[in-house]
Coordinates of C-alpha atoms in Angstrom, one line a residue:
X1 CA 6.9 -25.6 -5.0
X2 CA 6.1 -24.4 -1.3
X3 CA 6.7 -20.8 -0.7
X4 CA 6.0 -19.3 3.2
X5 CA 4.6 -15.4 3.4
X6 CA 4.1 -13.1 6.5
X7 CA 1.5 -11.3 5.7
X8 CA -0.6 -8.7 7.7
X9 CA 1.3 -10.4 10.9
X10 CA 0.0 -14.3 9.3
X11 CA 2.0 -17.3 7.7
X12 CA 1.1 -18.5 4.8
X13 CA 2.2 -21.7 3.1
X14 CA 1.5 -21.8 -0.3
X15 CA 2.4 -24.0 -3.7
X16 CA 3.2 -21.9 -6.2
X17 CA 6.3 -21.2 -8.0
X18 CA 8.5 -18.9 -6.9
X19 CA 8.6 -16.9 -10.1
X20 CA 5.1 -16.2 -9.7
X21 CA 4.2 -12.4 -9.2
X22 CA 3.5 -11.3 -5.6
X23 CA 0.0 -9.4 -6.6
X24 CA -1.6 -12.7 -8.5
X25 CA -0.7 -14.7 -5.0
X26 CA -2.4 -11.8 -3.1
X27 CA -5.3 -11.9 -5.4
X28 CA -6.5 -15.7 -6.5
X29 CA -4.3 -17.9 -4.0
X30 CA -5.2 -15.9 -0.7
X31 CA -8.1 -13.8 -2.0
X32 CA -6.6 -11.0 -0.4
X33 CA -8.5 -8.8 -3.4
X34 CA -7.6 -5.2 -1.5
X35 CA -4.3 -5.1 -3.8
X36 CA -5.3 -3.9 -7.2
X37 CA -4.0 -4.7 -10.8
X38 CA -2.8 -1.7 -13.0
X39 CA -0.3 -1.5 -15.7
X40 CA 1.4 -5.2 -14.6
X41 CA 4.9 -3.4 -15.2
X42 CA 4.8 -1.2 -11.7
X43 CA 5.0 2.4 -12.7
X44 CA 1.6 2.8 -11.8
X45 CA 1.5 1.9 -7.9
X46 CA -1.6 0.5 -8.0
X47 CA -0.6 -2.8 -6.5
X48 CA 1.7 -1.4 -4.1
X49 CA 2.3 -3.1 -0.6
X50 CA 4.9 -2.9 1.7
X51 CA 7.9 -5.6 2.5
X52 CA 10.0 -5.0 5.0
X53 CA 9.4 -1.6 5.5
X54 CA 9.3 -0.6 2.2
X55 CA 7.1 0.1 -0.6
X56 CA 7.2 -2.3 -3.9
X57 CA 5.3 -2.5 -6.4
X58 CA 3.7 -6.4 -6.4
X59 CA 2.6 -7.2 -10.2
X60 CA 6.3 -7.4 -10.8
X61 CA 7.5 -8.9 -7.4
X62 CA 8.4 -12.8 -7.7
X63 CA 7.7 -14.6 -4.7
X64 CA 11.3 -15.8 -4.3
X65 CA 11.8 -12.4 -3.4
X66 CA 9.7 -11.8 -0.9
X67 CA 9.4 -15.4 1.0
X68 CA 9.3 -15.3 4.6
X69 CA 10.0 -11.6 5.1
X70 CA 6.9 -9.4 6.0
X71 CA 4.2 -8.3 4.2
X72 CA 1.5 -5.4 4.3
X73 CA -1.3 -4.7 2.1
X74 CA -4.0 -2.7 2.4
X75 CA -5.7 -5.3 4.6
X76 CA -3.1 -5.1 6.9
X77 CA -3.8 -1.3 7.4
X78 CA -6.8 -1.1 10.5
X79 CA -9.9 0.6 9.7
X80 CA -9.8 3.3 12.3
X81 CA -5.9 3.9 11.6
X82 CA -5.6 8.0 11.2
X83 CA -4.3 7.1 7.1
X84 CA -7.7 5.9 6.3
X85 CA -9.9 7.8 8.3
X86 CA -8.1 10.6 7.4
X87 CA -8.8 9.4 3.8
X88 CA -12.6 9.5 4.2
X89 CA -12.6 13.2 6.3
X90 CA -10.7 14.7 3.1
X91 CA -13.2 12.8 0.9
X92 CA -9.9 11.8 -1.6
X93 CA -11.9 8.5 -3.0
X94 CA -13.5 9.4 -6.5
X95 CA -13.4 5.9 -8.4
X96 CA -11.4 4.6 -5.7
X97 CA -9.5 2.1 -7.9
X98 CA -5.9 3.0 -7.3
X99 CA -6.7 4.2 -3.2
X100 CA -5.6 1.3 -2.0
X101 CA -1.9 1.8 -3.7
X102 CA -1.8 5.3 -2.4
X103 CA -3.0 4.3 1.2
X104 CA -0.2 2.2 1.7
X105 CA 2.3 4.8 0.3
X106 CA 0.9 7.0 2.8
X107 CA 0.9 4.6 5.9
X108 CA 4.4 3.1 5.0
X109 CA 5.6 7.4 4.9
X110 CA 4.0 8.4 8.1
X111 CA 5.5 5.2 9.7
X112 CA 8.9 6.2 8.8
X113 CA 8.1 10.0 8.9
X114 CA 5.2 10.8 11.3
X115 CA 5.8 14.6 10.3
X116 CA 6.9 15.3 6.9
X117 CA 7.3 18.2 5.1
X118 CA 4.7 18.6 2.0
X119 CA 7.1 18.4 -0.4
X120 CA 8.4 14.8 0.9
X121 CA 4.7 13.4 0.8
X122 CA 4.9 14.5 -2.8
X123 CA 8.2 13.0 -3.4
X124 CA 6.8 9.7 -1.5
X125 CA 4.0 9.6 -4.0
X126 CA 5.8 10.1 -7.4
X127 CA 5.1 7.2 -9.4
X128 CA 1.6 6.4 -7.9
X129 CA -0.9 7.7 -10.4
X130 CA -4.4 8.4 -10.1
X131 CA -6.6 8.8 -12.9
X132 CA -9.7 10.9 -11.4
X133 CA -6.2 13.6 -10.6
X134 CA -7.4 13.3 -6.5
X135 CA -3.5 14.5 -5.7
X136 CA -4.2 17.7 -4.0
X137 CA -6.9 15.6 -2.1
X138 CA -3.9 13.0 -1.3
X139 CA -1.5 15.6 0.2
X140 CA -4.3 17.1 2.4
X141 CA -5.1 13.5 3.4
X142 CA -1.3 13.1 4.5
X143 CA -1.0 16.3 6.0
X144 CA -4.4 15.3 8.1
X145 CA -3.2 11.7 9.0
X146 CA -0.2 13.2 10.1
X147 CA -1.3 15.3 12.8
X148 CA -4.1 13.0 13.5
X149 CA -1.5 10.3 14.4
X150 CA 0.2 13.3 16.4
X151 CA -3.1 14.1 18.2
X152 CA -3.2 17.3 16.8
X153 CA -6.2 17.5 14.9

């Protein structure tokens, strides 16, 4: 079965069935290996991505659901964009495993809210764990981004 994808501003065509979960896709069919498996059940938020503007969580996310509406992973997110180079200034990677997750939680946030108050980039991030416990590094990461993307810092 033929599903089409827009993701990270590309179509995609690709045969798989449509109850087939959105990370696996990512992972072995595109080798788009950025997006990271966790618990496979999403309350972790390690294989979070954004459709349509908001955050999901892709290891339970059939294709059907998200065919030709648009997709970003952390692929999609530029190198040099103030979320990831704000990332590497607040030194937040330890094993780095769920970062990707948490990167797109914080781009998708400061998209939607280029200023936001600390206690909405903890709210954003609830449900996105992180074993090493980097969270105070996250929010300080945010709170940079933000004002980086402001041209305040």
């Amino acid at each position: 079965m033929s599903v089409k994808l827009k993701i990270n501003g590309k179509e995609y065509k690709v045969d798989e069935h449509k109850d087939t979960p959105l990370l696996w896709v990512l992972r072995e069919t595109l080798n788009l290996k950025g997006t990271k498996f966790g618990c496979g059940i999403g309350i972790c938020g390690v294989c979070s991505v954004i459709l349509n503007g908001e955050v999901i969580r892709s290891c339970i996310t059939p294709l059907g659901e998200v065919e030709n509406k648009n997709i970003i992973t952390i692929e999609g997110i530029d190198k040099n964009h103030p979320v990831k180079r704000a990332w590497e200034l607040a030194q937040v990677v330890q094993c780095g495993y769920c970062q990707p997750g948490q990167i797109v939680v914080a781009y998708n946030l400061l998209t939607k809210n280029p200023n936001p108050k600390r206690e909405e980039i903890i709210q954003a991030f609830l449900g996105n764990l992180c074993r090493c416990g980097t969270y105070p590094r996250i929010i300080k990461a945010v709170e940079l981004a933000s004002k980086l993307m402001r041209g305040r810092a």
